[in-house]
Amino acid sequence: MADLLSTSVSGLLAFQQALDVTSNNISNASTPGYSVETANLAEQPGQYTGAGYIGGGSYVQSVTRAYNAQLTQQVRTSQSSYSSYNTLSTQAQQIDKMLSDPTTGLSASLQSFVNAMQSVSTSPTSTSARQALLGQGQALAQQLNSYDTQIGQYGSQLESQISTDVSQINTLATNIAGLNQQIASANANGQTPNQLLDQRGKLIDQLSQYVTVQTVSQTNGSTDVYIGNGQALVAGGSAQQLTTIPGSFDPTQLDVGIKNASGVTDLTHEMTGGELGGLLSARSQVLTPTQNALGRISVALATIVNQQQQSGMTLNGTAGQPMFTVGAVQVLPDTGNSGSAAVSATRTSLSQLTTDNYELKYTGGAWQLNDLTTEQQVAMTGSGTAASPFQAAGMSLVVSGTPRSNDSFLISPTATATSGLGMQLTDPSQVAAASLVQATAAASNTGTGTIGSAAVTDPANYVSGTYTVSFTSPTAYTVTTGSPATTVTSGTYASGTPITFNGQQLTLTGSPAAGDSFTVKPNSAANTGDNSNMLAMISGLSAKSLDGGATSTSGAATNLISQVGVLTQQAQNNASAQQAVNQEAATARSNATGVNLDQQAADMLRYQQAYQAMAQVISMSNQMFTSLIQAVG
């Protein structure tokens, strides 16, 4: 009878514990990160008798939680991808809206300026049209300045968020390491700390929102956590600490590193996925390229307009002056430089100018220029001296001082151009709508050659004077000046091909006859109604002067808007896709490891009935024992 009682009591206690586990499951049905637990019943060791072994009841051997490693990793991977794309999308969308606004956007602002130029070309002597042109030029410069300022603000916010994310990652890593210690200690005592396992899993899930996460389980129950491209963040009960590193060229631009025994290792290029990876991608794929592209547009605008201004004549009959100022090439030394070298840079070729940043590095006893965008070395000509500067990528580079090995400089041809863009002219009469030179055909000409245009094309080398273009045959010409006549140049004539001399050019069409001549001389101050230079200015902005003659200024603006728009759309699409994948994976994991209330209700009913049955057996055994005592007594 004692065996019957002990067997019944063991079952009663076992089912009571099973009910406790089921009750806990139900109470945590809505708890984030909770994994359903199962009370695993086992048979008590049997007692040997002459008739064989008789069972000794049951007990709860263990309480385990549901866990699916594959589904959990799918949730974390998709969460990391979604966070990265969503962050990139958010950053890119800000720039996209700024540039593509139909009223204040980049293309609209440029077109308003061109429209004002066209008004001047229609009424070149109109003071109001000229004043409107200066006003639109000022508005365009301010709009571009505003874009640059906003990008700078977005960049500052991004750097601040990088610091915040690094702090969050460090906190999570420390807490995960602490839980690893507790879990390992509990496992050593033969316990399964399901609550601690759930807490650790939840923290790792949170970590995947900031960076790509991989985990490796250890035999003692701890989990090692790796981030990025395989950098250990948590190893057992120890957590590594990430840190932000001021950029070697620009301290306001933060990189990400990890602290170790030897110091800090830069992991910026290994930080993929998650919000942190998205922020770094937004900086390298959106903010920096956009700022550089806007800078190149500013340089093109100022260069083309200023050069044409200096090629034209004002209402006062004087040569025009530059209309815009623009920021210079940015050169930043590496904070680790140990030599005394310094670098100065200027722009020399608009067509070769790019939106990339470059590193000029002294290595192997020579200077080497590397494109940081393409990661390719760029060939340079010249020796780097003032007399023979390095020439590359549309820039002229002069190096002074004494460099030491691995000294380097960041060279940004256009990064600060927009911040320095401004309107320089204030007097409407200083708008150079007319050409500096005019051409006339000799009355005695007998050929069919006609004047297409005459203009100053190189203000720096322009030499004012009266020039005669004489034809010795229909295909040969000589340019002379002064009295007695001095030959300036000569050449072979082709219809429509400019005849260039002393910073100016004459374009003829048709077939001049031998003995025909044309005169090119300074324009008359009285010829203020001439609009040829303003037309040339408009043509210059629409001409393909960038990318080796493949892109115009307006085309560069359109390309920038399109590129940012496409990147924004792709990031949004990728974010939506990864969000759907994440939700599907989370649902699948929840179905596999979450609490099913219907199942728990069924388990509760089953355990309750078993509990009641055990209670009845105990009651019956008590009655039998009492009856036996009475019979013997």
XYZ file of C-alpha atoms in Angstrom:
633
model
C 0.000 0.000 0.000
C 2.916 2.381 0.691
C 4.154 1.856 -2.902
C 0.737 2.695 -4.268
C 0.680 5.874 -2.209
C 4.183 7.002 -3.190
C 3.495 6.242 -6.840
C 0.326 8.307 -6.716
C 2.036 11.188 -4.919
C 4.825 11.258 -7.523
C 2.246 11.484 -10.284
C 0.289 14.150 -8.388
C 3.423 16.278 -7.988
C 4.489 15.713 -11.592
C 1.136 16.820 -12.999
C 1.052 19.762 -10.611
C 4.393 20.925 -12.046
C 3.109 20.328 -15.572
C 0.111 22.527 -14.747
C 2.501 25.170 -13.411
C 4.432 25.138 -16.702
C 1.227 25.347 -18.716
C -0.037 28.192 -16.565
C 3.244 30.032 -17.116
C 2.913 29.549 -20.873
C -0.570 31.013 -20.918
C 0.394 33.992 -18.765
C 3.279 34.768 -21.175
C 1.329 34.240 -24.380
C 1.817 37.922 -25.311
C 5.269 38.407 -23.820
C 7.775 39.440 -26.544
C 10.608 36.965 -26.918
C 8.971 34.268 -24.787
C 9.432 30.672 -25.987
C 6.817 28.092 -25.062
C 7.979 25.625 -22.397
C 7.259 21.933 -22.094
C 7.295 19.817 -18.953
C 8.987 16.572 -19.947
C 7.689 13.687 -17.798
C 9.799 10.609 -17.122
C 9.209 7.295 -15.339
C 10.626 6.795 -11.849
C 13.032 3.829 -11.498
C 11.140 0.551 -10.941
C 11.355 -1.663 -7.804
C 12.425 -5.281 -8.231
C 10.071 -7.984 -7.005
C 9.815 -11.702 -7.563
C 7.190 -10.953 -10.152
C 9.448 -8.466 -11.936
C 9.995 -4.708 -11.798
C 7.085 -2.612 -10.660
C 7.051 1.057 -11.697
C 7.643 3.746 -9.125
C 5.611 6.565 -10.625
C 6.679 9.604 -12.635
C 8.509 12.895 -12.262
C 9.285 16.022 -14.308
C 12.664 15.236 -15.790
C 13.141 18.687 -17.360
C 11.391 21.822 -18.517
C 12.586 22.776 -22.000
C 11.715 25.701 -24.243
C 10.885 25.512 -27.918
C 13.734 26.848 -30.081
C 14.463 26.766 -33.808
C 17.965 27.985 -34.678
C 17.317 28.216 -38.424
C 14.150 30.291 -38.111
C 15.777 32.501 -35.482
C 18.718 33.249 -37.784
C 16.319 34.004 -40.635
C 14.505 36.514 -38.423
C 17.763 38.216 -37.437
C 19.207 38.278 -40.957
C 16.057 39.742 -42.494
C 15.721 42.211 -39.611
C 19.282 43.391 -40.198
C 18.676 43.793 -43.939
C 15.399 45.618 -43.404
C 16.933 48.046 -40.894
C 19.813 48.775 -43.260
C 17.648 49.430 -46.328
C 15.064 51.358 -44.337
C 17.745 53.649 -42.899
C 19.299 54.177 -46.331
C 15.856 54.852 -47.790
C 15.041 57.436 -45.117
C 18.301 59.312 -45.671
C 18.054 59.181 -49.466
C 14.423 60.288 -49.450
C 15.367 63.536 -47.722
C 17.856 64.363 -50.475
C 15.476 63.219 -53.194
C 12.685 65.525 -52.012
C 15.101 68.420 -51.685
C 16.478 68.127 -55.214
C 13.364 67.097 -57.128
C 10.908 69.675 -55.779
C 9.098 71.098 -58.857
C 9.324 74.678 -57.521
C 12.557 74.907 -55.548
C 14.335 71.851 -56.955
C 17.664 71.865 -58.756
C 16.369 71.740 -62.329
C 13.699 74.385 -61.656
C 16.264 76.763 -60.126
C 18.685 76.346 -63.031
C 15.909 76.831 -65.581
C 14.766 80.064 -63.903
C 18.300 81.432 -64.262
C 18.480 80.427 -67.945
C 15.060 82.001 -68.556
C 16.366 85.278 -67.115
C 19.373 85.082 -69.455
C 17.045 84.561 -72.409
C 15.101 87.675 -71.399
C 18.336 89.677 -71.498
C 19.188 88.241 -74.915
C 15.779 89.423 -76.133
C 16.207 92.925 -74.636
C 19.966 93.390 -74.100
C 19.687 97.061 -73.159
C 16.839 96.555 -70.675
C 17.960 97.425 -67.147
C 14.998 95.552 -65.637
C 15.871 92.365 -67.567
C 19.479 92.648 -66.452
C 18.417 93.256 -62.849
C 16.136 90.201 -63.028
C 19.091 88.149 -64.273
C 21.210 89.218 -61.308
C 18.291 88.448 -58.998
C 17.867 84.947 -60.447
C 21.613 84.389 -60.233
C 21.533 85.369 -56.572
C 18.521 83.104 -55.976
C 20.249 80.192 -57.727
C 23.409 80.634 -55.657
C 21.371 80.826 -52.435
C 19.367 77.741 -53.410
C 22.523 75.755 -54.041
C 23.969 77.091 -50.762
C 20.790 75.890 -49.036
C 21.184 72.413 -50.515
C 24.752 72.268 -49.272
C 23.716 73.452 -45.796
C 20.937 70.880 -45.569
C 23.275 68.097 -46.636
C 25.664 69.252 -43.914
C 22.860 69.137 -41.350
C 21.824 65.663 -42.485
C 25.469 64.638 -42.176
C 25.740 65.970 -38.624
C 22.579 64.121 -37.614
C 23.929 60.975 -39.240
C 27.224 61.187 -37.346
C 25.315 61.687 -34.090
C 23.189 58.622 -34.823
C 26.309 56.572 -35.544
C 27.588 57.416 -32.048
C 24.220 56.510 -30.530
C 24.113 53.178 -32.365
C 27.632 52.292 -31.255
C 26.613 52.962 -27.629
C 23.494 50.800 -28.019
C 25.531 47.955 -29.517
C 28.004 48.116 -26.637
C 25.197 48.008 -24.058
C 23.590 45.017 -25.739
C 26.942 43.222 -26.022
C 27.674 43.740 -22.317
C 24.254 42.438 -21.317
C 24.563 39.402 -23.602
C 27.959 38.565 -22.097
C 26.478 38.865 -18.596
C 23.662 36.471 -19.478
C 26.202 34.057 -20.962
C 27.914 33.899 -17.593
C 24.654 33.243 -15.739
C 23.532 30.613 -18.256
C 26.869 28.803 -18.145
C 26.775 28.799 -14.347
C 23.220 27.439 -14.282
C 24.082 24.724 -16.810
C 27.029 23.698 -14.687
C 24.568 23.040 -11.856
C 22.429 20.866 -14.114
C 19.738 23.525 -14.591
C 18.174 24.830 -17.801
C 17.590 28.583 -17.320
C 14.855 29.050 -19.909
C 14.095 32.595 -18.782
C 17.726 33.617 -19.220
C 17.860 31.965 -22.651
C 14.815 33.956 -23.733
C 16.328 37.176 -22.425
C 19.564 36.543 -24.293
C 17.705 35.683 -27.487
C 15.703 38.881 -27.243
C 18.883 40.949 -26.808
C 20.491 39.318 -29.842
C 17.326 40.056 -31.829
C 17.659 43.700 -30.796
C 21.329 43.675 -31.780
C 20.377 42.537 -35.290
C 18.509 45.826 -35.717
C 21.835 47.651 -35.562
C 24.247 45.364 -37.404
C 24.458 41.968 -39.126
C 24.652 39.217 -36.491
C 25.915 35.626 -36.543
C 25.900 33.357 -33.492
C 27.749 30.190 -32.475
C 26.522 28.098 -29.514
C 29.029 26.663 -27.040
C 28.756 23.432 -25.055
C 28.417 25.297 -21.733
C 25.275 27.049 -22.987
C 26.884 30.395 -23.819
C 26.574 31.949 -27.280
C 29.337 33.763 -29.126
C 28.177 36.705 -31.228
C 29.874 37.910 -34.392
C 29.040 41.100 -36.285
C 29.858 42.578 -39.657
C 32.099 40.269 -41.651
C 32.919 37.970 -38.748
C 34.317 40.223 -36.027
C 33.802 38.706 -32.556
C 31.692 41.018 -30.407
C 30.817 38.598 -27.585
C 32.902 35.558 -26.674
C 31.459 33.668 -23.749
C 31.230 36.027 -20.807
C 33.420 38.700 -22.411
C 32.190 41.549 -24.611
C 34.298 43.626 -26.962
C 33.531 47.335 -27.134
C 32.978 49.290 -30.328
C 34.063 52.891 -30.518
C 33.802 55.806 -32.903
C 37.019 57.015 -34.524
C 37.405 60.581 -35.817
C 38.212 60.450 -39.534
C 41.906 60.769 -40.298
C 41.200 63.635 -42.724
C 37.948 65.049 -41.343
C 37.487 64.536 -37.566
C 33.760 65.346 -37.818
C 33.241 62.256 -39.975
C 33.196 59.226 -37.681
C 34.469 55.761 -38.477
C 33.718 52.665 -36.396
C 36.363 50.583 -34.678
C 36.661 47.885 -32.018
C 38.874 48.068 -28.973
C 41.424 45.305 -28.446
C 44.682 44.699 -26.654
C 46.702 46.418 -29.372
C 44.468 49.482 -29.543
C 41.572 50.103 -31.913
C 40.946 48.275 -35.187
C 38.979 50.148 -37.856
C 35.909 48.128 -38.901
C 34.059 50.804 -40.879
C 34.145 48.899 -44.149
C 33.099 45.684 -42.404
C 30.005 47.146 -40.745
C 27.237 45.787 -42.949
C 23.537 45.477 -42.338
C 21.423 46.956 -39.581
C 20.858 50.607 -38.865
C 24.581 51.246 -38.417
C 25.379 49.716 -41.801
C 22.549 51.745 -43.339
C 23.930 54.983 -41.900
C 27.414 54.281 -43.238
C 25.940 53.394 -46.647
C 23.867 56.593 -46.668
C 26.988 58.629 -46.045
C 29.052 56.937 -48.758
C 26.278 56.413 -51.323
C 24.074 59.479 -50.836
C 25.426 62.409 -48.822
C 29.029 62.589 -50.027
C 28.264 61.873 -53.733
C 25.404 64.387 -53.733
C 27.516 67.101 -52.140
C 30.298 66.465 -54.658
C 27.884 66.392 -57.603
C 26.291 69.669 -56.530
C 29.792 71.085 -56.204
C 30.664 70.121 -59.768
C 27.452 71.745 -61.022
C 28.401 74.889 -59.095
C 31.884 74.843 -60.628
C 30.437 74.368 -64.128
C 27.950 77.199 -63.618
C 30.572 79.628 -62.320
C 33.250 78.621 -64.831
C 31.056 78.853 -67.930
C 29.252 82.048 -66.947
C 32.395 83.798 -65.679
C 34.429 82.910 -68.754
C 31.672 84.149 -71.033
C 31.247 87.293 -68.951
C 34.939 88.060 -69.439
C 34.518 87.394 -73.151
C 31.753 90.004 -73.460
C 31.176 93.725 -73.277
C 29.100 95.585 -70.692
C 26.697 98.467 -71.255
C 29.610 100.766 -70.467
C 31.686 99.330 -73.295
C 34.174 97.615 -70.985
C 35.112 93.948 -70.696
C 32.853 91.964 -68.412
C 33.849 90.757 -64.960
C 33.116 87.367 -63.303
C 29.516 86.989 -62.155
C 30.001 84.198 -59.565
C 32.489 83.210 -56.898
C 32.918 79.495 -56.177
C 34.616 77.444 -53.463
C 38.156 76.174 -54.033
C 39.440 72.608 -54.109
C 39.480 71.131 -50.603
C 42.800 69.659 -49.434
C 42.926 67.982 -45.999
C 46.096 66.458 -44.512
C 45.981 63.160 -42.678
C 46.221 63.784 -38.936
C 48.906 61.105 -38.820
C 51.265 62.852 -41.227
C 54.782 63.156 -39.799
C 56.484 65.131 -42.577
C 56.309 68.832 -43.411
C 54.716 68.447 -46.846
C 51.818 70.652 -47.920
C 49.630 70.421 -51.005
C 47.774 73.106 -52.937
C 45.285 72.257 -55.682
C 43.428 74.165 -58.371
C 40.968 73.141 -61.059
C 42.292 73.241 -64.602
C 39.846 71.321 -66.794
C 36.073 71.340 -66.447
C 35.649 68.424 -68.842
C 37.970 66.176 -66.793
C 36.641 67.212 -63.393
C 34.907 64.368 -61.523
C 32.717 64.053 -58.445
C 35.149 61.601 -56.812
C 37.477 62.232 -53.880
C 41.182 61.438 -54.125
C 44.058 60.515 -51.824
C 47.512 61.834 -52.649
C 49.924 59.535 -50.806
C 53.697 59.512 -50.532
C 54.817 55.900 -50.815
C 57.923 54.212 -52.131
C 59.664 57.570 -52.448
C 57.041 58.991 -54.832
C 53.617 60.589 -54.791
C 50.671 58.435 -55.837
C 47.103 59.592 -56.544
C 44.275 57.157 -55.782
C 40.608 57.582 -56.630
C 38.732 56.728 -53.407
C 35.507 55.993 -55.280
C 36.853 53.594 -57.901
C 39.794 52.502 -55.699
C 42.050 52.847 -58.761
C 45.369 54.630 -59.103
C 45.214 57.766 -61.271
C 48.060 58.590 -63.636
C 49.714 61.993 -63.108
C 51.934 64.097 -65.326
C 54.386 66.726 -64.099
C 56.715 66.695 -61.114
C 54.537 68.389 -58.494
C 56.499 71.645 -58.389
C 55.151 75.136 -58.975
C 56.932 75.162 -62.347
C 55.672 71.697 -63.259
C 52.585 70.781 -61.187
C 51.066 67.341 -61.101
C 48.216 67.246 -63.624
C 45.392 64.736 -63.129
C 41.590 64.513 -62.977
C 41.134 68.093 -64.119
C 43.362 69.437 -61.342
C 46.793 70.936 -60.884
C 48.617 69.824 -57.710
C 51.672 71.523 -56.216
C 53.562 69.845 -53.365
C 55.916 71.733 -51.056
C 57.880 70.754 -47.961
C 59.385 67.366 -47.153
C 57.065 64.334 -46.952
C 57.628 61.143 -45.019
C 56.574 57.678 -46.036
C 52.786 57.143 -45.985
C 51.988 60.844 -45.534
C 48.726 61.479 -47.359
C 46.229 64.193 -48.267
C 42.533 64.018 -49.082
C 41.733 66.029 -52.194
C 38.086 66.839 -52.874
C 37.791 68.739 -56.174
C 34.168 69.806 -55.683
C 33.103 69.089 -52.076
C 33.302 72.705 -50.889
C 32.543 74.408 -54.203
C 28.845 74.980 -53.465
C 29.434 76.461 -50.011
C 31.601 79.111 -51.657
C 29.182 79.873 -54.492
C 27.933 83.463 -54.518
C 26.843 86.319 -56.771
C 29.641 88.808 -57.395
C 27.969 91.320 -59.743
C 25.546 93.888 -58.317
C 25.331 96.463 -61.121
C 22.962 95.519 -64.004
C 25.125 97.482 -66.432
C 27.976 95.037 -65.750
C 26.149 92.149 -67.401
C 28.211 91.492 -70.560
C 25.514 90.734 -73.116
C 27.473 92.003 -76.118
C 30.544 90.472 -77.717
C 33.939 92.104 -77.136
C 34.699 91.868 -80.853
C 32.813 92.337 -84.082
C 33.574 91.160 -87.599
C 32.870 92.734 -90.997
C 33.408 91.507 -94.546
C 35.298 93.630 -97.071
C 33.000 95.256 -99.628
C 35.230 93.980 -102.425
C 34.803 90.288 -101.516
C 33.748 88.149 -104.469
C 33.388 84.742 -102.807
C 30.436 83.271 -100.915
C 32.093 83.334 -97.495
C 29.827 84.777 -94.797
C 30.407 85.591 -91.146
C 28.919 83.125 -88.692
C 30.244 84.606 -85.461
C 33.142 86.449 -83.889
C 33.881 86.093 -80.194
C 36.523 86.131 -77.500
C 36.957 82.533 -76.357
C 39.987 82.812 -74.085
C 39.802 86.015 -72.022
C 43.118 85.319 -70.325
C 44.966 85.347 -73.653
C 42.839 87.893 -75.468
C 44.840 90.645 -77.166
C 42.696 93.571 -78.233
C 43.331 94.991 -81.690
C 42.227 95.130 -85.307
C 42.881 91.913 -87.207
C 42.510 91.134 -90.906
C 41.800 87.622 -92.104
C 42.961 87.483 -95.741
C 42.449 84.569 -98.127
C 45.268 83.766 -100.547
C 43.138 80.964 -101.956
C 39.676 79.545 -101.181
C 41.312 77.187 -98.649
C 44.215 79.212 -97.225
C 44.111 82.211 -94.911
C 46.509 84.549 -93.089
C 45.706 86.643 -89.984
C 47.573 89.948 -89.704
C 47.440 93.001 -87.451
C 48.952 96.471 -87.205
C 50.621 98.743 -89.713
C 52.795 97.635 -91.238
C 50.920 94.317 -91.094
C 52.369 91.632 -88.867
C 51.366 88.008 -89.390
C 49.674 86.485 -86.353
C 48.845 83.056 -87.752
C 47.888 81.243 -90.916
C 46.168 78.013 -91.776
C 43.867 75.960 -93.931
C 40.263 77.024 -94.113
C 37.241 74.703 -93.784
C 33.708 76.037 -93.761
C 32.311 76.217 -90.229
C 35.667 75.571 -88.563
C 36.677 78.485 -86.264
C 39.771 80.513 -87.116
C 41.439 81.079 -83.758
C 44.009 83.749 -82.830
C 45.049 85.711 -79.723
C 42.196 84.450 -77.519
C 39.454 85.066 -80.069
C 37.919 83.306 -83.028
C 36.106 84.003 -86.267
C 33.742 81.451 -87.743
C 32.971 81.641 -91.477
C 30.767 79.552 -93.715
C 30.746 79.238 -97.477
C 33.665 79.557 -99.888
C 35.722 82.761 -99.811
C 37.574 83.661 -102.990
C 41.258 84.460 -103.270
C 41.721 88.094 -102.266
C 38.669 88.174 -99.958
C 39.210 89.536 -96.446
C 37.399 89.972 -93.138
C 38.124 92.394 -90.305
C 37.841 91.519 -86.590
C 38.127 94.421 -84.141
C 36.870 95.502 -80.700
C 33.131 96.018 -80.587
C 31.885 99.571 -80.513
C 30.682 100.839 -77.137
C 27.695 102.176 -78.998
C 26.732 98.650 -80.039
C 25.053 97.917 -76.728
C 22.139 96.188 -78.424
C 24.365 93.262 -79.354
C 23.207 90.061 -77.629
C 25.724 87.644 -79.121
C 27.672 87.109 -75.897
C 24.497 86.423 -73.902
C 23.450 83.866 -76.513
C 26.911 82.298 -76.221
C 26.482 82.178 -72.440
C 23.151 80.370 -72.781
C 24.698 78.011 -75.313
C 27.637 77.352 -73.001
C 25.363 76.140 -70.182
C 23.603 73.760 -72.554
C 26.848 72.601 -74.195
C 28.348 69.260 -73.156
C 31.276 70.546 -71.148
C 31.455 67.848 -68.435
C 32.530 64.192 -68.452
C 34.879 64.683 -71.373
C 32.228 66.400 -73.447
C 29.411 63.970 -72.703
C 27.291 65.964 -70.250
C 25.973 69.511 -70.033
C 25.455 71.488 -66.828
C 21.702 70.970 -66.973
C 22.303 67.324 -67.891
C 24.472 66.884 -64.806
C 21.636 68.292 -62.682
C 19.135 65.933 -64.298
C 21.490 62.986 -63.824
C 21.959 63.797 -60.134
C 18.218 64.022 -59.515
C 17.692 60.773 -61.398
C 20.493 58.940 -59.566
C 19.236 59.958 -56.126
C 15.673 59.119 -57.132
C 16.622 55.665 -58.414
C 18.699 54.926 -55.308
C 15.812 56.050 -53.095
C 13.320 53.867 -54.956
C 15.618 50.849 -54.878
C 16.207 51.276 -51.146
C 12.463 51.590 -50.518
C 11.726 48.506 -52.606
C 14.447 46.509 -50.867
C 13.207 47.686 -47.461
C 9.636 46.620 -48.287
C 10.828 43.247 -49.550
C 12.986 42.582 -46.496
C 10.220 43.714 -44.176
C 7.910 41.152 -45.751
C 10.588 38.463 -45.432
C 11.152 39.432 -41.796
C 7.450 39.325 -40.969
C 7.130 35.926 -42.624
C 10.158 34.584 -40.755
C 8.915 36.035 -37.459
C 5.507 34.439 -37.998
C 7.094 31.081 -38.798
C 9.234 31.286 -35.660
C 6.243 32.299 -33.576
C 4.274 29.353 -34.888
C 7.129 27.036 -34.011
C 8.206 28.469 -30.665
C 5.393 30.738 -29.491
C 2.450 29.945 -27.241
C -0.550 28.284 -28.890
C -3.432 28.967 -26.509
C -5.565 26.172 -27.963
C -2.774 23.685 -27.379
C -2.179 25.019 -23.864
C -5.898 24.748 -23.042
C -5.858 21.128 -24.183
C -2.722 20.427 -22.140
C -4.235 22.061 -19.086
C -7.365 19.926 -19.361
C -5.264 16.794 -19.837
C -2.983 17.548 -16.870
C -5.954 18.571 -14.708
C -7.710 15.293 -15.359
C -4.517 13.371 -14.642
C -4.043 15.365 -11.441
C -7.577 14.604 -10.328
C -7.095 10.936 -11.146
C -3.969 10.823 -9.023
C -5.859 12.467 -6.197
C -8.531 9.764 -6.474
C -5.865 7.047 -6.345
C -4.385 8.612 -3.210
C -7.851 8.728 -1.618
C -8.485 5.114 -2.594
C -5.126 3.951 -1.227
C -5.902 5.689 2.057
C -9.253 3.872 2.290
C -7.619 0.530 1.511
C -4.947 1.096 4.141
C -7.571 2.078 6.744
C -9.648 -1.029 5.963
C -6.597 -3.233 6.272
C -5.724 -1.799 9.667
C -9.276 -2.301 10.905
C -9.336 -5.916 9.673
C -6.068 -6.779 11.382
C -7.061 -4.980 14.567
